[in-house]
XYZ file of C-alpha atoms in Angstrom:
393
model
C 66.846 -34.880 -17.107
C 70.284 -34.485 -15.204
C 68.885 -36.528 -12.306
C 68.905 -39.644 -14.296
C 72.487 -39.431 -15.682
C 73.687 -42.358 -13.658
C 70.808 -44.517 -14.567
C 71.224 -43.604 -18.274
C 74.976 -44.554 -18.103
C 74.129 -47.735 -16.556
C 71.514 -48.573 -19.074
C 73.908 -47.618 -21.862
C 76.690 -49.976 -20.547
C 73.967 -52.769 -20.179
C 72.993 -52.123 -23.856
C 76.543 -52.402 -25.040
C 77.112 -55.544 -23.068
C 74.060 -57.243 -24.366
C 73.854 -55.726 -27.743
C 73.276 -59.084 -29.371
C 70.098 -59.795 -27.588
C 68.943 -56.139 -28.002
C 69.552 -56.099 -31.616
C 67.436 -59.330 -31.973
C 64.437 -57.374 -30.597
C 63.069 -55.678 -33.641
C 60.375 -53.030 -33.041
C 59.412 -54.586 -29.690
C 57.648 -52.942 -26.652
C 59.650 -53.814 -23.573
C 59.177 -53.284 -19.886
C 61.557 -50.756 -18.251
C 62.643 -50.861 -14.680
C 63.965 -47.315 -15.008
C 62.223 -44.154 -14.059
C 62.331 -42.823 -17.577
C 61.352 -44.117 -21.020
C 63.613 -44.736 -23.939
C 63.874 -46.183 -27.399
C 66.823 -48.063 -29.071
C 67.599 -47.837 -32.808
C 70.458 -49.500 -34.664
C 72.899 -47.681 -36.938
C 70.568 -47.882 -39.788
C 67.859 -46.101 -37.681
C 65.689 -49.231 -37.354
C 63.749 -49.318 -34.137
C 64.804 -52.179 -31.940
C 62.814 -51.648 -28.722
C 60.866 -48.961 -26.766
C 59.261 -48.632 -23.499
C 56.309 -46.433 -24.374
C 54.093 -45.631 -27.216
C 54.453 -42.221 -28.795
C 57.979 -41.429 -27.885
C 60.697 -40.457 -30.448
C 62.106 -43.261 -32.445
C 64.187 -41.313 -34.902
C 67.114 -38.946 -34.370
C 65.364 -36.094 -36.024
C 62.246 -36.554 -33.903
C 64.363 -36.869 -30.762
C 66.238 -33.714 -31.657
C 63.023 -31.789 -32.128
C 61.781 -33.095 -28.702
C 65.065 -32.287 -26.962
C 65.535 -35.958 -26.067
C 68.814 -37.218 -24.948
C 70.616 -39.155 -27.708
C 73.560 -41.494 -26.695
C 75.703 -43.573 -28.925
C 75.921 -47.363 -28.336
C 79.520 -48.312 -29.069
C 81.020 -51.835 -29.240
C 84.856 -51.942 -29.686
C 84.841 -48.289 -30.834
C 82.119 -48.747 -33.386
C 78.824 -47.011 -33.059
C 76.173 -49.779 -33.518
C 73.184 -47.914 -32.322
C 71.667 -45.081 -30.466
C 69.841 -44.877 -27.119
C 67.121 -42.186 -27.230
C 66.025 -41.218 -23.755
C 62.562 -39.560 -23.877
C 62.473 -35.969 -22.453
C 59.318 -35.930 -20.338
C 59.735 -32.154 -19.630
C 57.124 -31.237 -22.434
C 54.650 -33.713 -21.160
C 55.224 -32.499 -17.610
C 54.853 -29.024 -18.764
C 51.508 -29.860 -20.485
C 50.274 -31.567 -17.284
C 51.429 -28.641 -15.315
C 49.631 -26.337 -17.677
C 46.496 -28.479 -17.374
C 46.841 -28.512 -13.546
C 47.368 -24.754 -13.489
C 44.394 -24.201 -15.895
C 42.336 -26.324 -13.597
C 43.493 -24.518 -10.640
C 42.845 -21.132 -12.194
C 39.450 -22.321 -13.294
C 38.740 -23.548 -9.733
C 39.883 -20.215 -8.306
C 37.884 -18.344 -10.906
C 34.804 -20.482 -10.053
C 35.370 -19.929 -6.342
C 35.757 -16.156 -6.858
C 32.527 -16.246 -8.919
C 30.692 -18.122 -6.213
C 32.078 -15.700 -3.636
C 31.018 -12.766 -5.833
C 27.598 -14.135 -6.317
C 27.135 -14.845 -2.567
C 28.420 -11.374 -1.733
C 25.998 -9.878 -4.301
C 23.146 -11.845 -2.834
C 24.183 -10.707 0.746
C 24.388 -7.035 -0.430
C 20.986 -7.339 -2.127
C 19.355 -8.991 0.883
C 21.064 -6.896 3.613
C 21.579 -3.517 1.834
C 19.732 -3.075 -1.470
C 16.297 -4.601 -0.532
C 16.160 -3.067 2.902
C 17.103 0.318 1.422
C 14.301 -0.260 -1.233
C 11.887 -0.995 1.508
C 12.783 2.184 3.463
C 12.584 4.118 0.204
C 9.039 2.655 -0.580
C 8.068 3.247 3.003
C 9.111 6.885 2.945
C 7.235 7.312 -0.380
C 4.012 5.861 1.204
C 4.370 8.148 4.260
C 4.941 11.172 1.964
C 1.776 10.132 -0.016
C -0.196 9.916 3.171
C -0.349 6.221 3.775
C 0.243 6.012 7.491
C -1.614 2.563 7.956
C 0.883 0.294 6.458
C 3.624 -0.638 9.014
C 7.348 -0.966 8.116
C 8.400 -4.573 8.193
C 11.160 -4.908 10.900
C 14.375 -6.778 10.386
C 17.268 -6.082 12.849
C 19.607 -8.297 10.768
C 20.132 -5.913 7.910
C 22.335 -2.722 7.924
C 19.327 -0.463 8.426
C 17.773 -2.560 11.175
C 18.662 -0.100 13.848
C 16.587 2.556 11.974
C 13.562 0.312 11.097
C 11.806 0.489 14.497
C 12.400 4.285 14.720
C 10.861 4.803 11.229
C 7.901 2.782 12.323
C 7.471 4.741 15.574
C 7.600 7.880 13.505
C 4.799 6.520 11.283
C 2.654 5.735 14.330
C 3.278 9.154 15.782
C 2.402 10.815 12.451
C -0.764 8.741 12.270
C -1.768 9.617 15.792
C -0.989 13.291 15.144
C -3.187 13.216 12.025
C -6.095 11.579 13.891
C -5.930 14.257 16.517
C -5.899 16.939 13.860
C -8.732 15.437 11.982
C -10.758 15.074 15.201
C -10.068 18.663 16.000
C -11.084 19.902 12.607
C -14.142 17.738 12.517
C -15.101 18.886 16.060
C -14.697 22.462 14.874
C -16.835 21.968 11.770
C -19.508 20.143 13.707
C -19.681 23.071 16.147
C -19.932 25.556 13.261
C -22.605 23.520 11.593
C -24.569 22.938 14.751
C -24.401 26.530 15.892
C -25.288 27.898 12.471
C -28.161 25.503 12.125
C -29.441 26.160 15.687
C -29.268 29.936 15.100
C -31.462 29.817 11.959
C -34.538 28.517 13.753
C -34.812 31.373 16.307
C -33.941 33.883 13.550
C -36.849 32.518 11.620
C -39.054 32.782 14.600
C -37.975 36.435 15.006
C -38.716 37.142 11.323
C -42.113 35.539 11.658
C -42.983 37.547 14.775
C -41.751 40.792 13.128
C -43.892 39.979 10.152
C -46.959 39.507 12.469
C -46.195 42.738 14.254
C -45.920 44.665 11.002
C -49.338 43.462 10.009
C -51.151 44.348 13.226
C -49.254 47.625 13.907
C -50.831 51.018 12.847
C -47.797 53.114 13.774
C -45.677 53.991 10.668
C -42.615 54.692 12.772
C -43.026 51.305 14.425
C -43.490 49.615 11.071
C -40.263 51.227 9.919
C -38.514 49.954 12.840
C -39.842 46.495 12.302
C -38.823 46.621 8.700
C -35.320 47.409 9.669
C -35.320 44.546 12.171
C -36.698 42.211 9.373
C -33.907 43.320 7.074
C -31.216 42.485 9.722
C -32.860 39.110 10.391
C -32.670 38.450 6.594
C -29.004 39.450 6.713
C -28.213 37.229 9.693
C -30.043 34.266 8.136
C -28.068 34.613 4.897
C -24.719 34.832 6.729
C -25.613 31.891 8.861
C -26.767 29.928 5.809
C -23.482 30.490 4.039
C -21.549 29.480 7.155
C -23.627 26.258 7.442
C -23.362 25.666 3.820
C -19.495 25.839 3.895
C -19.274 23.646 7.109
C -21.624 21.073 5.744
C -19.809 20.766 2.445
C -16.736 19.194 4.177
C -18.524 17.630 7.056
C -19.229 13.923 6.697
C -21.634 13.560 9.476
C -23.154 15.369 12.594
C -23.196 13.511 15.881
C -26.467 11.973 16.830
C -26.991 10.320 20.209
C -30.450 8.723 20.567
C -31.884 7.608 23.899
C -35.196 6.843 25.474
C -37.506 9.948 25.003
C -41.181 10.233 26.065
C -43.452 11.548 23.414
C -44.840 14.116 25.916
C -41.665 16.101 24.964
C -43.009 16.507 21.480
C -45.783 18.842 22.639
C -43.225 21.343 23.978
C -40.927 20.865 20.873
C -43.995 21.631 18.574
C -45.038 24.741 20.604
C -41.448 26.157 20.670
C -41.180 25.523 16.807
C -44.359 27.252 15.985
C -44.101 30.889 16.885
C -46.810 31.984 14.474
C -49.232 29.470 15.957
C -50.072 27.824 12.618
C -50.302 24.414 14.130
C -54.059 24.027 14.556
C -54.275 20.361 15.451
C -51.927 18.156 17.489
C -52.589 14.492 18.308
C -49.554 12.948 20.158
C -49.915 9.315 21.295
C -48.224 8.701 24.644
C -45.253 6.349 24.490
C -41.342 6.230 24.769
C -39.364 6.531 21.495
C -35.729 6.106 20.650
C -34.590 9.622 19.641
C -32.053 12.344 20.182
C -33.945 15.228 21.718
C -31.929 17.986 20.326
C -31.876 16.490 16.797
C -35.549 15.955 16.922
C -36.132 19.620 17.859
C -34.091 20.700 14.891
C -35.994 18.242 12.566
C -39.424 19.430 13.670
C -38.235 22.983 13.545
C -37.054 22.568 9.975
C -40.338 21.019 8.783
C -42.528 23.684 10.404
C -40.293 26.481 9.111
C -40.450 24.994 5.649
C -44.269 24.951 5.835
C -44.251 28.561 6.890
C -41.986 29.561 3.960
C -43.637 27.448 1.144
C -47.248 26.840 2.225
C -48.203 29.443 4.816
C -51.227 27.643 5.737
C -52.540 25.846 8.820
C -50.463 22.811 9.964
C -51.979 19.642 11.435
C -49.875 17.158 13.392
C -51.037 13.565 14.031
C -49.482 10.276 15.248
C -50.011 6.576 15.110
C -48.252 3.208 15.548
C -47.082 1.031 12.827
C -45.054 -2.268 13.234
C -42.979 -1.141 16.220
C -42.645 2.467 15.122
C -44.161 5.690 16.327
C -45.331 7.695 13.277
C -45.525 11.557 13.405
C -47.024 13.124 10.526
C -46.762 16.932 9.936
C -49.035 18.211 7.074
C -49.985 21.505 5.469
C -52.517 22.618 2.856
C -50.155 24.495 0.513
C -50.787 22.380 -2.598
C -47.714 20.121 -2.204
C -44.883 19.669 -4.734
C -44.845 18.107 -8.058
C -44.696 14.183 -7.722
C -41.541 13.930 -9.810
C -39.829 16.148 -7.224
C -40.738 14.144 -4.116
C -37.601 11.982 -4.334
C -35.104 14.786 -4.843
C -36.291 17.356 -2.243
C -34.620 15.465 0.662
C -31.147 15.604 -1.248
C -28.366 17.937 -0.264
C -28.885 21.525 -1.722
C -31.920 20.366 -3.564
C -35.096 22.526 -3.734
C -38.441 22.180 -5.294
C -39.818 24.283 -8.095
C -42.173 26.137 -5.611
C -39.057 27.651 -3.987
C -38.523 30.115 -6.649
C -38.001 33.708 -5.178
C -37.829 32.278 -1.602
C -34.700 32.173 0.574
C -33.213 28.826 1.388
C -30.297 26.573 0.711
C -31.969 23.186 0.187
C -30.463 21.515 3.347
C -33.298 21.552 5.845
C -35.009 18.307 4.678
C -31.587 16.747 3.900
C -30.295 17.312 7.435
C -33.600 16.282 8.921
C -33.615 12.944 7.028
C -30.014 12.405 8.113
C -30.938 12.904 11.863
C -33.921 10.462 11.600
C -31.759 7.878 9.817
C -29.223 8.048 12.597
C -32.014 7.367 15.091
C -32.771 4.081 13.254
C -35.904 5.695 11.872
C -37.304 6.761 8.537
C -38.477 10.007 6.938
C -40.815 10.079 3.986
C -42.361 13.022 2.076
C -45.530 12.784 0.080
C -48.600 14.902 -1.159
C -51.653 14.503 0.961
C -54.220 15.781 -1.655
C -54.413 19.232 -0.079
C -50.774 19.960 0.542
C -47.536 18.421 1.618
C -46.793 15.871 4.459
C -43.577 14.834 6.125
C -43.777 11.416 7.969
C -41.414 10.663 10.697
C -41.048 6.997 11.794
C -39.373 6.677 15.225
C -38.586 3.436 16.805
C -40.518 2.461 19.862
C -38.740 1.479 23.086
């Protein structure tokens, strides 16, 4: 405490001049006008006065605290001692506390800054990167419908829009590819199905010529033709089977169609002239002409194959529908099989040993359903009947 030397000397002189009054103050707390604290003891180490609780009041305590100890002399005799409190230790403790608080504040501030920076990195870098990673995984897995959420504020913001444009282009490209594949399969299915009907007609006519011909050479030629038609029919059936396996639906475009067209359709679908009775009521129905030709052709062809009897065709009206019934006399099918024979690739027990793939009635029912109609199969007592309900216009 060198800065207080003058004040200490002045206080010491004052003590020496007024020792009598000081020595009368035994163990008394006094007010000090000085900038430092002190204690006064007599030569017997008795505490006379002090300015602050807790300061050194003995020489040994003062020595340990590095306090200033000055002798109080009167006429050359030491009558007491002035112990000036060394505040350095307290100041150091206060400084240590202040420094600790400052370090704690700085550490807290650094922690806050670190947390904020971590949150910033998470929001602006980690999460956007995670979204991009998840988006890429979805695209790789084939999900092209979920858009990428755009955020230009993050570090990947400039790429977000480009990634989403890429997704849209991939989606459009996939749709074009699916449309092209579907169109190709539809074409294959339609052509193969349409080819089967004329092939069946050729086979039927060849069979008829073989029966009425007496020339052995001509019969041999007709047998060869029949063999080739069988081969063509099998190849076409295989092609149609493969196309239909993957094809969800064939296009059906119903429109207004006069029932007078049914006469021509039936005549063209009956090369063996087994249809002996036709009763078609005149009206306008809601149907696809091409698909109705295929349906009638399938039903008559099945009758040729499984019944080989005369066919009768009749019609009537029922609750806003035109009902066309095509019936044969071939004994029908077991009742328990009526529900299954219109399923895909399903054939009745009477088909044993006969060519076929089990798709004729299935595709026919599909066509009629797409025309907002209904197709039903039932036994008529003598044979088998297919009923087509077509909506009236």
